[in-house]
Amino acid sequence: MTSIRFPRSPRNAIARALLASTLAVLSPGAFAEYPEKPVKIVHAYPGAPLDAAVRFMADKLALAWKQPVLVDTRPGASEIIAGNTVAKAAPDGYTLFVGTEANFANNQYLFSKLPFDAERDLLPISELYEAPFCVIVPGDLPARTLREFVGLVQGKGADYMYASTGAGGPNHMAMESLRRSLDIDMQHVPYKVGPQLMQDLVTGRVSTLIAGVFTAAPYVESGRLRVLAVSGARRQKSLPATPTFAEAGYPEIDLRTFAGLAAPRGTPAAIVARIQKDVEVILKSDEFQQKVGEPFGYVPVASTPAAFAEFLKVKRQSAKAQIEALHLKLD
């Protein structure tokens, strides 16, 4: 091997120092010390199950990294505020984003102008988990099964309304998918405030909601709400009496959303790999399953950056087709 030798002179001493620093930056261990300061995870859902999942993950990452991992909630605007915060941050791994299909897939087709482009400006790290959806109806609705619900609503769309937490959001898109699959017609009522939505659902002012199992579980035992079917291969532990869509006679229906982790585009690959690896360990732990997965119905995924990027590519195509079919624009 030919070695590089420099004559001993002040100028060449500088050259040697520059070469050494360049090699250090390019070496595989250049980011081995990450993180060297607190990391921030930004999301849009304070107090929601997603918030609980992110805070669990943050606490475990803080232990693994020996650095504080802070959770910064920026609610509103269909995750645009939270996503923009991260998209405009330095691409150094110290500001991360957790969001749903609203940010990763839907918004670019719902809004004509956005302050950032999620596909261009955010770097996928991992799909964290899937959240199965269920069909929720008022406890006194005269339909105890999904088939009875279809029979009740079919041909009477003007008489029945379904709720969502906002036009273009995950549960709106899921209900539209269900409505088409079941060949029923219902009026959409978007809500800005969750408690008002649940009050109207319990009292029967709206006839159904597609949401996560955690939303319904507290109301089911008292009989104020009924869950007709839930996505997934098996029943949820928090709703053991609720059949899956397959058990209800509709095996082709699978309604769910997801949460994903991203960083500003340009974040070094070594840092992204470190984050993904440590997050995967947390999501696949028994403690995550006991404290987050089972209570909220979340199914851990922990995909690689490449797999998550490919998943988003497919998800964006389906979101584009669905939103265009609905002629839906929010600005």
mmCIF file of C-alpha atoms in Angstrom:
data_model
loop_
_atom_site.group_PDB
_atom_site.id
_atom_site.type_symbol
_atom_site.label_atom_id
_atom_site.label_comp_id
_atom_site.label_asym_id
_atom_site.label_seq_id
_atom_site.Cartn_x
_atom_site.Cartn_y
_atom_site.Cartn_z
ATOM 1 C CA MET A 1 0.000 0.000 0.000
ATOM 2 C CA THR A 2 1.307 3.441 -0.889
ATOM 3 C CA SER A 3 1.339 5.822 2.057
ATOM 4 C CA ILE A 4 0.899 9.585 1.906
ATOM 5 C CA ARG A 5 3.784 11.553 3.425
ATOM 6 C CA PHE A 6 3.940 15.282 3.980
ATOM 7 C CA PRO A 7 7.107 17.290 4.479
ATOM 8 C CA ARG A 8 7.108 18.858 7.912
ATOM 9 C CA SER A 9 6.034 22.463 7.359
ATOM 10 C CA PRO A 10 3.285 24.674 8.848
ATOM 11 C CA ARG A 11 1.354 24.636 5.570
ATOM 12 C CA ASN A 12 1.457 20.877 5.307
ATOM 13 C CA ALA A 13 0.518 20.516 8.949
ATOM 14 C CA ILE A 14 -2.708 22.333 8.100
ATOM 15 C CA ALA A 15 -3.206 20.035 5.115
ATOM 16 C CA ARG A 16 -2.760 16.978 7.322
ATOM 17 C CA ALA A 17 -5.315 18.302 9.773
ATOM 18 C CA LEU A 18 -7.851 18.979 7.007
ATOM 19 C CA LEU A 19 -7.399 15.502 5.566
ATOM 20 C CA ALA A 20 -7.821 13.893 8.971
ATOM 21 C CA SER A 21 -11.030 15.825 9.666
ATOM 22 C CA THR A 22 -12.440 14.932 6.236
ATOM 23 C CA LEU A 23 -11.723 11.227 6.766
ATOM 24 C CA ALA A 24 -13.370 11.405 10.184
ATOM 25 C CA VAL A 25 -16.570 12.839 8.685
ATOM 26 C CA LEU A 26 -16.662 10.182 5.986
ATOM 27 C CA SER A 27 -15.916 7.255 8.293
ATOM 28 C CA PRO A 28 -18.721 4.865 9.338
ATOM 29 C CA GLY A 29 -18.329 5.876 12.969
ATOM 30 C CA ALA A 30 -18.732 9.590 12.307
ATOM 31 C CA PHE A 31 -22.182 9.656 13.925
ATOM 32 C CA ALA A 32 -21.497 7.025 16.567
ATOM 33 C CA GLU A 33 -21.952 9.597 19.332
ATOM 34 C CA TYR A 34 -25.452 10.633 18.246
ATOM 35 C CA PRO A 35 -27.239 12.036 20.125
ATOM 36 C CA GLU A 36 -25.030 14.490 21.970
ATOM 37 C CA LYS A 37 -27.877 16.774 23.080
ATOM 38 C CA PRO A 38 -31.672 16.591 23.648
ATOM 39 C CA VAL A 39 -33.862 15.297 20.817
ATOM 40 C CA LYS A 40 -37.347 16.662 20.117
ATOM 41 C CA ILE A 41 -40.278 14.667 18.689
ATOM 42 C CA VAL A 42 -43.080 16.819 17.234
ATOM 43 C CA HIS A 43 -46.657 15.656 16.670
ATOM 44 C CA ALA A 44 -50.164 17.143 16.411
ATOM 45 C CA TYR A 45 -52.254 15.207 18.957
ATOM 46 C CA PRO A 46 -51.894 16.313 22.610
ATOM 47 C CA GLY A 47 -53.748 14.030 24.996
ATOM 48 C CA ALA A 48 -54.628 11.479 22.307
ATOM 49 C CA PRO A 49 -53.573 7.802 22.217
ATOM 50 C CA LEU A 50 -50.878 8.746 19.688
ATOM 51 C CA ASP A 51 -49.476 11.146 22.284
ATOM 52 C CA ALA A 52 -49.290 8.345 24.844
ATOM 53 C CA ALA A 53 -47.484 6.116 22.343
ATOM 54 C CA VAL A 54 -44.980 8.840 21.438
ATOM 55 C CA ARG A 55 -44.272 9.654 25.094
ATOM 56 C CA PHE A 56 -43.690 5.974 25.882
ATOM 57 C CA MET A 57 -41.265 5.796 22.971
ATOM 58 C CA ALA A 58 -39.561 9.050 24.002
ATOM 59 C CA ASP A 59 -38.980 7.820 27.551
ATOM 60 C CA LYS A 60 -37.385 4.599 26.306
ATOM 61 C CA LEU A 61 -35.215 6.429 23.762
ATOM 62 C CA ALA A 62 -34.010 8.782 26.483
ATOM 63 C CA LEU A 63 -32.829 5.781 28.497
ATOM 64 C CA ALA A 64 -31.092 4.238 25.487
ATOM 65 C CA TRP A 65 -29.483 7.489 24.331
ATOM 66 C CA LYS A 66 -28.712 8.948 27.762
ATOM 67 C CA GLN A 67 -30.139 12.242 26.528
ATOM 68 C CA PRO A 68 -33.520 13.899 27.121
ATOM 69 C CA VAL A 69 -36.102 13.168 24.411
ATOM 70 C CA LEU A 70 -38.772 15.870 24.496
ATOM 71 C CA VAL A 71 -42.309 15.655 23.067
ATOM 72 C CA ASP A 72 -43.504 18.877 21.424
ATOM 73 C CA THR A 73 -47.202 18.984 20.460
ATOM 74 C CA ARG A 74 -48.252 21.351 17.667
ATOM 75 C CA PRO A 75 -51.968 20.628 17.172
ATOM 76 C CA GLY A 76 -54.288 21.683 14.400
ATOM 77 C CA ALA A 77 -54.444 22.176 10.642
ATOM 78 C CA SER A 78 -54.430 18.475 9.776
ATOM 79 C CA GLU A 79 -50.851 18.020 11.063
ATOM 80 C CA ILE A 80 -49.576 20.841 8.820
ATOM 81 C CA ILE A 81 -48.243 22.936 11.710
ATOM 82 C CA ALA A 82 -46.373 20.019 13.255
ATOM 83 C CA GLY A 83 -45.066 18.753 9.913
ATOM 84 C CA ASN A 84 -43.877 22.188 8.844
ATOM 85 C CA THR A 85 -42.003 22.623 12.140
ATOM 86 C CA VAL A 86 -39.940 19.532 11.382
ATOM 87 C CA ALA A 87 -39.593 20.097 7.635
ATOM 88 C CA LYS A 88 -37.972 23.487 8.346
ATOM 89 C CA ALA A 89 -35.689 22.198 11.126
ATOM 90 C CA ALA A 90 -31.981 21.441 10.744
ATOM 91 C CA PRO A 91 -31.414 17.984 9.184
ATOM 92 C CA ASP A 92 -29.285 16.735 12.068
ATOM 93 C CA GLY A 93 -31.525 14.172 13.778
ATOM 94 C CA TYR A 94 -32.465 16.387 16.702
ATOM 95 C CA THR A 95 -35.980 17.250 15.485
ATOM 96 C CA LEU A 96 -38.244 14.342 14.498
ATOM 97 C CA PHE A 97 -41.870 14.096 13.368
ATOM 98 C CA VAL A 98 -44.598 11.567 14.136
ATOM 99 C CA GLY A 99 -47.751 11.763 12.030
ATOM 100 C CA THR A 100 -50.473 9.815 10.262
ATOM 101 C CA GLU A 101 -51.710 9.469 6.710
ATOM 102 C CA ALA A 102 -53.122 13.001 7.003
ATOM 103 C CA ASN A 103 -49.619 14.428 6.650
ATOM 104 C CA PHE A 104 -47.848 11.628 4.831
ATOM 105 C CA ALA A 105 -50.484 10.995 2.145
ATOM 106 C CA ASN A 106 -53.675 13.076 2.158
ATOM 107 C CA ASN A 107 -52.800 16.747 2.607
ATOM 108 C CA GLN A 108 -50.959 17.219 -0.676
ATOM 109 C CA TYR A 109 -54.183 16.375 -2.530
ATOM 110 C CA LEU A 110 -56.534 18.250 -0.192
ATOM 111 C CA PHE A 111 -54.800 21.632 -0.132
ATOM 112 C CA SER A 112 -53.707 23.739 -3.091
ATOM 113 C CA LYS A 113 -50.996 25.503 -1.103
ATOM 114 C CA LEU A 114 -48.911 24.039 1.706
ATOM 115 C CA PRO A 115 -45.882 25.544 3.491
ATOM 116 C CA PHE A 116 -43.908 22.360 2.842
ATOM 117 C CA ASP A 117 -44.038 19.202 0.763
ATOM 118 C CA ALA A 118 -44.150 16.095 2.956
ATOM 119 C CA GLU A 119 -42.855 13.860 0.175
ATOM 120 C CA ARG A 120 -39.964 16.190 -0.674
ATOM 121 C CA ASP A 121 -39.099 17.666 2.719
ATOM 122 C CA LEU A 122 -39.541 14.786 5.168
ATOM 123 C CA LEU A 123 -37.335 11.698 5.196
ATOM 124 C CA PRO A 124 -39.141 8.457 6.161
ATOM 125 C CA ILE A 125 -37.570 6.599 9.084
ATOM 126 C CA SER A 126 -40.149 3.978 10.051
ATOM 127 C CA GLU A 127 -43.809 3.105 10.007
ATOM 128 C CA LEU A 128 -44.333 2.801 13.751
ATOM 129 C CA TYR A 129 -47.639 0.978 14.076
ATOM 130 C CA GLU A 130 -51.013 0.362 12.484
ATOM 131 C CA ALA A 131 -54.234 1.381 14.217
ATOM 132 C CA PRO A 132 -57.234 -0.793 13.291
ATOM 133 C CA PHE A 133 -60.529 1.047 12.917
ATOM 134 C CA CYS A 134 -63.954 -0.074 14.109
ATOM 135 C CA VAL A 135 -67.551 0.855 13.230
ATOM 136 C CA ILE A 136 -69.194 2.610 16.174
ATOM 137 C CA VAL A 137 -72.928 3.357 16.483
ATOM 138 C CA PRO A 138 -75.195 4.718 19.247
ATOM 139 C CA GLY A 139 -76.301 2.123 21.774
ATOM 140 C CA ASP A 140 -79.974 2.582 20.925
ATOM 141 C CA LEU A 141 -79.585 2.353 17.141
ATOM 142 C CA PRO A 142 -81.797 -0.547 15.947
ATOM 143 C CA ALA A 143 -78.881 -2.461 14.407
ATOM 144 C CA ARG A 144 -76.895 -4.962 16.435
ATOM 145 C CA THR A 145 -74.748 -6.289 13.583
ATOM 146 C CA LEU A 146 -73.025 -4.797 10.560
ATOM 147 C CA ARG A 147 -75.486 -6.520 8.224
ATOM 148 C CA GLU A 148 -78.396 -5.037 10.155
ATOM 149 C CA PHE A 149 -76.755 -1.622 9.923
ATOM 150 C CA VAL A 150 -76.460 -1.932 6.145
ATOM 151 C CA GLY A 151 -80.105 -2.973 5.904
ATOM 152 C CA LEU A 152 -81.147 -0.054 8.091
ATOM 153 C CA VAL A 153 -79.259 2.606 6.124
ATOM 154 C CA GLN A 154 -79.445 1.299 2.577
ATOM 155 C CA GLY A 155 -81.700 3.479 0.459
ATOM 156 C CA LYS A 156 -82.222 5.988 3.288
ATOM 157 C CA GLY A 157 -79.002 7.987 3.095
ATOM 158 C CA ALA A 158 -80.691 11.329 3.706
ATOM 159 C CA ASP A 159 -81.895 10.109 7.106
ATOM 160 C CA TYR A 160 -78.492 9.024 8.465
ATOM 161 C CA MET A 161 -75.300 10.965 9.143
ATOM 162 C CA TYR A 162 -71.776 9.864 9.940
ATOM 163 C CA ALA A 163 -69.244 11.856 11.928
ATOM 164 C CA SER A 164 -65.550 12.512 11.450
ATOM 165 C CA THR A 165 -62.856 14.558 13.169
ATOM 166 C CA GLY A 166 -62.406 16.597 9.998
ATOM 167 C CA ALA A 167 -62.824 16.422 6.237
ATOM 168 C CA GLY A 168 -59.938 14.583 4.628
ATOM 169 C CA GLY A 169 -58.762 13.020 7.876
ATOM 170 C CA PRO A 170 -58.118 9.308 8.415
ATOM 171 C CA ASN A 171 -61.564 8.458 9.769
ATOM 172 C CA HIS A 172 -63.317 10.449 7.020
ATOM 173 C CA MET A 173 -61.359 8.560 4.354
ATOM 174 C CA ALA A 174 -62.025 5.260 6.124
ATOM 175 C CA MET A 175 -65.784 5.900 6.285
ATOM 176 C CA GLU A 176 -65.882 6.806 2.616
ATOM 177 C CA SER A 177 -64.122 3.544 1.830
ATOM 178 C CA LEU A 178 -66.617 1.621 3.975
ATOM 179 C CA ARG A 179 -69.588 3.455 2.471
ATOM 180 C CA ARG A 180 -68.527 2.480 -1.030
ATOM 181 C CA SER A 181 -67.778 -1.114 -0.044
ATOM 182 C CA LEU A 182 -71.218 -1.512 1.540
ATOM 183 C CA ASP A 183 -73.040 0.456 -1.190
ATOM 184 C CA ILE A 184 -74.691 2.811 1.267
ATOM 185 C CA ASP A 185 -75.167 6.573 1.190
ATOM 186 C CA MET A 186 -74.867 8.780 4.288
ATOM 187 C CA GLN A 187 -74.329 12.456 4.995
ATOM 188 C CA HIS A 188 -70.925 13.521 6.319
ATOM 189 C CA VAL A 189 -70.723 15.754 9.411
ATOM 190 C CA PRO A 190 -67.155 16.901 10.225
ATOM 191 C CA TYR A 191 -66.405 18.012 13.786
ATOM 192 C CA LYS A 192 -63.653 20.272 15.103
ATOM 193 C CA VAL A 193 -64.083 19.257 18.753
ATOM 194 C CA GLY A 194 -63.873 15.614 19.839
ATOM 195 C CA PRO A 195 -66.085 15.831 22.950
ATOM 196 C CA GLN A 196 -68.933 17.346 20.932
ATOM 197 C CA LEU A 197 -68.624 14.562 18.369
ATOM 198 C CA MET A 198 -68.835 11.868 21.051
ATOM 199 C CA GLN A 199 -71.784 13.582 22.724
ATOM 200 C CA ASP A 200 -73.686 13.694 19.427
ATOM 201 C CA LEU A 201 -72.835 10.066 18.708
ATOM 202 C CA VAL A 202 -73.969 8.879 22.145
ATOM 203 C CA THR A 203 -77.253 10.798 21.867
ATOM 204 C CA GLY A 204 -77.879 9.587 18.303
ATOM 205 C CA ARG A 205 -77.636 12.943 16.512
ATOM 206 C CA VAL A 206 -75.148 11.186 14.214
ATOM 207 C CA SER A 207 -75.474 7.504 13.377
ATOM 208 C CA THR A 208 -71.909 6.217 13.119
ATOM 209 C CA LEU A 209 -68.218 6.939 13.449
ATOM 210 C CA ILE A 210 -65.163 5.080 12.194
ATOM 211 C CA ALA A 211 -62.426 5.356 14.827
ATOM 212 C CA GLY A 212 -59.812 3.468 16.808
ATOM 213 C CA VAL A 213 -60.915 0.884 19.348
ATOM 214 C CA PHE A 214 -59.763 3.069 22.263
ATOM 215 C CA THR A 215 -62.350 5.693 21.306
ATOM 216 C CA ALA A 216 -65.255 3.290 21.750
ATOM 217 C CA ALA A 217 -64.152 1.035 24.601
ATOM 218 C CA PRO A 218 -65.038 3.337 27.545
ATOM 219 C CA TYR A 219 -68.622 3.711 26.259
ATOM 220 C CA VAL A 220 -69.330 0.120 25.274
ATOM 221 C CA GLU A 221 -69.572 -1.436 28.733
ATOM 222 C CA SER A 222 -72.220 1.101 29.767
ATOM 223 C CA GLY A 223 -74.214 0.417 26.587
ATOM 224 C CA ARG A 224 -74.051 4.010 25.374
ATOM 225 C CA LEU A 225 -72.217 2.901 22.214
ATOM 226 C CA ARG A 226 -72.030 -0.335 20.259
ATOM 227 C CA VAL A 227 -69.183 -1.536 18.043
ATOM 228 C CA LEU A 228 -70.331 -3.558 15.055
ATOM 229 C CA ALA A 229 -67.007 -4.723 13.607
ATOM 230 C CA VAL A 230 -63.274 -4.149 13.916
ATOM 231 C CA SER A 231 -60.386 -4.550 11.485
ATOM 232 C CA GLY A 232 -57.681 -7.104 12.000
ATOM 233 C CA ALA A 233 -57.139 -10.833 11.879
ATOM 234 C CA ARG A 234 -58.377 -11.300 15.444
ATOM 235 C CA ARG A 235 -60.618 -9.594 17.947
ATOM 236 C CA GLN A 236 -59.267 -6.760 20.078
ATOM 237 C CA LYS A 237 -58.632 -7.505 23.751
ATOM 238 C CA SER A 238 -60.340 -4.266 24.770
ATOM 239 C CA LEU A 239 -63.458 -5.264 22.756
ATOM 240 C CA PRO A 240 -63.619 -9.060 23.091
ATOM 241 C CA ALA A 241 -67.304 -9.291 22.110
ATOM 242 C CA THR A 242 -66.852 -7.338 18.872
ATOM 243 C CA PRO A 243 -66.421 -9.453 15.716
ATOM 244 C CA THR A 244 -63.816 -8.752 13.074
ATOM 245 C CA PHE A 245 -65.070 -7.657 9.658
ATOM 246 C CA ALA A 246 -64.458 -11.208 8.427
ATOM 247 C CA GLU A 247 -66.539 -12.650 11.269
ATOM 248 C CA ALA A 248 -69.260 -10.090 10.511
ATOM 249 C CA GLY A 249 -69.452 -11.382 6.938
ATOM 250 C CA TYR A 250 -67.263 -8.790 5.197
ATOM 251 C CA PRO A 251 -63.761 -10.300 4.873
ATOM 252 C CA GLU A 252 -62.817 -7.888 2.076
ATOM 253 C CA ILE A 253 -63.055 -4.826 4.349
ATOM 254 C CA ASP A 254 -59.945 -3.706 6.215
ATOM 255 C CA LEU A 255 -60.017 -0.194 7.679
ATOM 256 C CA ARG A 256 -56.973 1.135 9.475
ATOM 257 C CA THR A 257 -54.629 4.059 9.741
ATOM 258 C CA PHE A 258 -50.972 4.282 10.758
ATOM 259 C CA ALA A 259 -48.408 6.397 12.544
ATOM 260 C CA GLY A 260 -44.985 7.032 11.048
ATOM 261 C CA LEU A 261 -41.688 8.614 12.050
ATOM 262 C CA ALA A 262 -39.734 11.031 9.842
ATOM 263 C CA ALA A 263 -36.883 13.542 9.957
ATOM 264 C CA PRO A 264 -36.004 16.588 7.860
ATOM 265 C CA ARG A 265 -34.789 15.604 4.406
ATOM 266 C CA GLY A 266 -30.998 15.588 4.381
ATOM 267 C CA THR A 267 -30.584 13.946 7.779
ATOM 268 C CA PRO A 268 -27.481 11.681 7.526
ATOM 269 C CA ALA A 269 -28.199 8.030 6.772
ATOM 270 C CA ALA A 270 -26.147 6.870 9.758
ATOM 271 C CA ILE A 271 -28.330 8.873 12.138
ATOM 272 C CA VAL A 272 -31.539 7.650 10.480
ATOM 273 C CA ALA A 273 -30.328 4.053 10.812
ATOM 274 C CA ARG A 274 -29.511 4.553 14.497
ATOM 275 C CA ILE A 275 -32.954 6.032 15.221
ATOM 276 C CA GLN A 276 -34.775 3.277 13.333
ATOM 277 C CA LYS A 277 -32.829 0.523 15.071
ATOM 278 C CA ASP A 278 -33.508 1.852 18.559
ATOM 279 C CA VAL A 279 -37.182 2.554 17.816
ATOM 280 C CA GLU A 280 -37.621 -0.982 16.492
ATOM 281 C CA VAL A 281 -36.332 -2.445 19.759
ATOM 282 C CA ILE A 282 -38.910 -0.401 21.695
ATOM 283 C CA LEU A 283 -41.862 -1.210 19.439
ATOM 284 C CA LYS A 284 -41.155 -4.947 19.516
ATOM 285 C CA SER A 285 -40.813 -5.063 23.298
ATOM 286 C CA ASP A 286 -43.332 -6.830 25.532
ATOM 287 C CA GLU A 287 -43.698 -3.610 27.525
ATOM 288 C CA PHE A 288 -44.853 -1.660 24.468
ATOM 289 C CA GLN A 289 -47.408 -4.339 23.716
ATOM 290 C CA GLN A 290 -48.715 -4.363 27.291
ATOM 291 C CA LYS A 291 -48.807 -0.610 27.881
ATOM 292 C CA VAL A 292 -49.589 0.739 24.402
ATOM 293 C CA GLY A 293 -50.429 -1.964 21.881
ATOM 294 C CA GLU A 294 -53.196 -3.806 23.716
ATOM 295 C CA PRO A 295 -54.895 -0.805 25.405
ATOM 296 C CA PHE A 296 -55.072 1.234 22.190
ATOM 297 C CA GLY A 297 -55.315 -1.583 19.660
ATOM 298 C CA TYR A 298 -52.031 -0.616 17.999
ATOM 299 C CA VAL A 299 -50.123 -3.213 15.982
ATOM 300 C CA PRO A 300 -46.343 -2.545 15.921
ATOM 301 C CA VAL A 301 -44.702 -2.448 12.490
ATOM 302 C CA ALA A 302 -41.220 -0.900 12.945
ATOM 303 C CA SER A 303 -40.353 -0.950 9.238
ATOM 304 C CA THR A 304 -37.042 0.099 7.717
ATOM 305 C CA PRO A 305 -36.696 3.522 6.054
ATOM 306 C CA ALA A 306 -36.785 1.890 2.604
ATOM 307 C CA ALA A 307 -39.883 -0.168 3.422
ATOM 308 C CA PHE A 308 -41.663 2.858 4.886
ATOM 309 C CA ALA A 309 -40.824 4.946 1.813
ATOM 310 C CA GLU A 310 -42.278 2.251 -0.460
ATOM 311 C CA PHE A 311 -45.383 1.968 1.745
ATOM 312 C CA LEU A 312 -45.917 5.741 1.480
ATOM 313 C CA LYS A 313 -45.542 5.640 -2.283
ATOM 314 C CA VAL A 314 -48.437 3.175 -2.541
ATOM 315 C CA LYS A 315 -50.461 5.003 0.117
ATOM 316 C CA ARG A 316 -50.171 8.330 -1.731
ATOM 317 C CA GLN A 317 -51.413 6.770 -4.959
ATOM 318 C CA SER A 318 -54.525 5.376 -3.266
ATOM 319 C CA ALA A 319 -55.127 8.649 -1.385
ATOM 320 C CA LYS A 320 -54.903 10.635 -4.610
ATOM 321 C CA ALA A 321 -57.441 8.380 -6.347
ATOM 322 C CA GLN A 322 -59.878 8.463 -3.424
ATOM 323 C CA ILE A 323 -59.710 12.229 -2.872
ATOM 324 C CA GLU A 324 -60.117 12.958 -6.571
ATOM 325 C CA ALA A 325 -63.132 10.632 -6.706
ATOM 326 C CA LEU A 326 -64.685 12.598 -3.829
ATOM 327 C CA HIS A 327 -63.901 15.930 -5.524
ATOM 328 C CA LEU A 328 -62.602 17.016 -2.126
ATOM 329 C CA LYS A 329 -60.648 20.246 -1.599
ATOM 330 C CA LEU A 330 -60.151 22.017 1.719
ATOM 331 C CA ASP A 331 -59.020 25.434 0.446
#
